[in-house]
Structures are given as structure tokens and as C-alpha cells.
């Protein structure tokens, strides 16, 4: 399944985020926005929940206090929003 990620990562560093995205074989961009980083990427995965878990686990291996607000959109236009590991909202377009 092809997934698009838009995320805001707090309490982490750009290099840590790049390593985490590399684990997911993701292609994307990272930019600094105030205190946080904004991440936009595309990748293949089994589900948004699983990819979110892998990304946050990779970030927290380096920085335990890292947080993520992520929005994952699948090819069939279903968007799932997460705060850390918790699914907050599902939107079907």
C-alpha cells in the first residue's frame, strides 16, 4: 500500500528523523518550523498504523521524549491522524 506522510515531530533532531525515514525506505523532505520539524514523505507499507509505530519507535530509540503528530494518507484517499501511537481520527474522501 502506498502511503503519504505529513507529520510534525517535536523534541528530535533532523538527523534522527532522516535515519527513521531511511528505515521505512521513505522518500521525502524535512524542514525546520519553529521548535519542531515538518516531515513530508511517501513510502510503501502494510498499514498507516504499522508505519506510524515503526517511525515513532525509531525516533524514540534515540530520543525518548520525541513526539509526533502524523497524518497518513493511503492511495484510496483514507487519511488517518495519529498523536504518537494513538489513532485520533479517520477521514474517508
Short mmCIF file of C-alpha atoms in Angstrom, two decimals:
data_model
loop_
_atom_site.label_atom_id
_atom_site.label_comp_id
_atom_site.label_asym_id
_atom_site.label_seq_id
_atom_site.Cartn_x
_atom_site.Cartn_y
_atom_site.Cartn_z
CA UNK A 1 0.00 0.00 0.00
CA UNK A 2 1.35 3.43 -0.95
CA UNK A 3 1.22 5.96 1.92
CA UNK A 4 1.85 9.70 2.12
CA UNK A 5 3.05 11.13 5.41
CA UNK A 6 2.70 14.68 6.72
CA UNK A 7 4.00 14.99 10.25
CA UNK A 8 5.15 17.40 12.90
CA UNK A 9 7.96 15.97 15.03
CA UNK A 10 8.91 17.52 18.37
CA UNK A 11 11.91 17.01 20.62
CA UNK A 12 14.05 15.39 17.96
CA UNK A 13 16.82 16.27 15.51
CA UNK A 14 16.80 16.27 11.70
CA UNK A 15 19.45 13.53 11.53
CA UNK A 16 17.38 11.26 13.77
CA UNK A 17 14.31 11.82 11.60
CA UNK A 18 16.31 11.06 8.43
CA UNK A 19 17.52 7.76 9.92
CA UNK A 20 13.96 6.81 10.90
CA UNK A 21 12.66 7.57 7.39
CA UNK A 22 15.51 5.55 5.90
CA UNK A 23 14.34 2.55 7.96
CA UNK A 24 10.95 2.90 6.26
CA UNK A 25 12.55 3.26 2.81
CA UNK A 26 10.78 6.62 2.52
CA UNK A 27 11.49 9.45 0.12
CA UNK A 28 10.67 12.89 1.42
CA UNK A 29 11.66 16.19 2.95
CA UNK A 30 12.32 17.55 6.42
CA UNK A 31 12.20 21.24 7.28
CA UNK A 32 12.50 23.20 10.50
CA UNK A 33 9.37 25.08 11.65
CA UNK A 34 9.81 26.98 14.91
CA UNK A 35 10.73 24.36 17.55
CA UNK A 36 9.54 21.36 15.52
CA UNK A 37 10.32 19.64 12.23
CA UNK A 38 7.79 19.18 9.43
CA UNK A 39 8.17 15.91 7.56
CA UNK A 40 6.58 15.03 4.22
CA UNK A 41 7.29 11.64 2.69
CA UNK A 42 5.98 8.82 0.53
CA UNK A 43 6.51 5.12 1.18
CA UNK A 44 5.14 1.62 0.80
CA UNK A 45 3.76 -0.18 3.84
CA UNK A 46 1.18 -2.57 5.20
CA UNK A 47 -0.91 0.00 7.08
CA UNK A 48 -0.75 3.54 8.41
CA UNK A 49 -0.86 2.26 11.99
CA UNK A 50 2.11 -0.06 11.45
CA UNK A 51 4.18 2.57 9.63
CA UNK A 52 3.42 5.15 12.34
CA UNK A 53 4.52 2.67 15.02
CA UNK A 54 7.77 1.91 13.20
CA UNK A 55 8.56 5.60 12.68
CA UNK A 56 7.86 6.62 16.28
CA UNK A 57 9.77 3.61 17.67
CA UNK A 58 12.81 4.54 15.57
CA UNK A 59 12.65 8.16 16.78
CA UNK A 60 12.28 7.13 20.43
CA UNK A 61 15.26 4.78 20.31
CA UNK A 62 17.39 7.91 20.03
CA UNK A 63 15.26 10.48 21.90
CA UNK A 64 12.77 9.06 24.41
CA UNK A 65 10.79 12.32 24.59
CA UNK A 66 10.19 12.60 20.83
CA UNK A 67 6.55 13.18 19.87
CA UNK A 68 4.83 13.04 16.53
CA UNK A 69 1.58 14.34 15.10
CA UNK A 70 1.19 12.40 11.89
CA UNK A 71 -1.29 12.31 9.05
CA UNK A 72 -1.07 9.23 6.81
CA UNK A 73 -2.99 9.17 3.52
CA UNK A 74 -3.38 5.95 1.55
CA UNK A 75 -3.86 5.55 -2.19
CA UNK A 76 -7.61 5.10 -1.71
CA UNK A 77 -7.87 8.56 -0.04
CA UNK A 78 -8.29 7.39 3.54
CA UNK A 79 -6.46 9.69 5.95
CA UNK A 80 -5.56 8.55 9.45
CA UNK A 81 -4.32 11.04 12.04
CA UNK A 82 -2.15 9.94 14.94
CA UNK A 83 -0.71 11.56 18.04
CA UNK A 84 2.25 9.39 18.98
CA UNK A 85 0.91 5.81 18.86
CA UNK A 86 -2.78 6.74 19.21
CA UNK A 87 -5.17 6.96 16.25
CA UNK A 88 -7.17 10.15 16.72
CA UNK A 89 -9.24 10.37 13.54
CA UNK A 90 -10.00 8.58 10.26
CA UNK A 91 -11.24 10.60 7.27
CA UNK A 92 -12.57 9.00 4.07
CA UNK A 93 -12.59 11.23 0.98
#
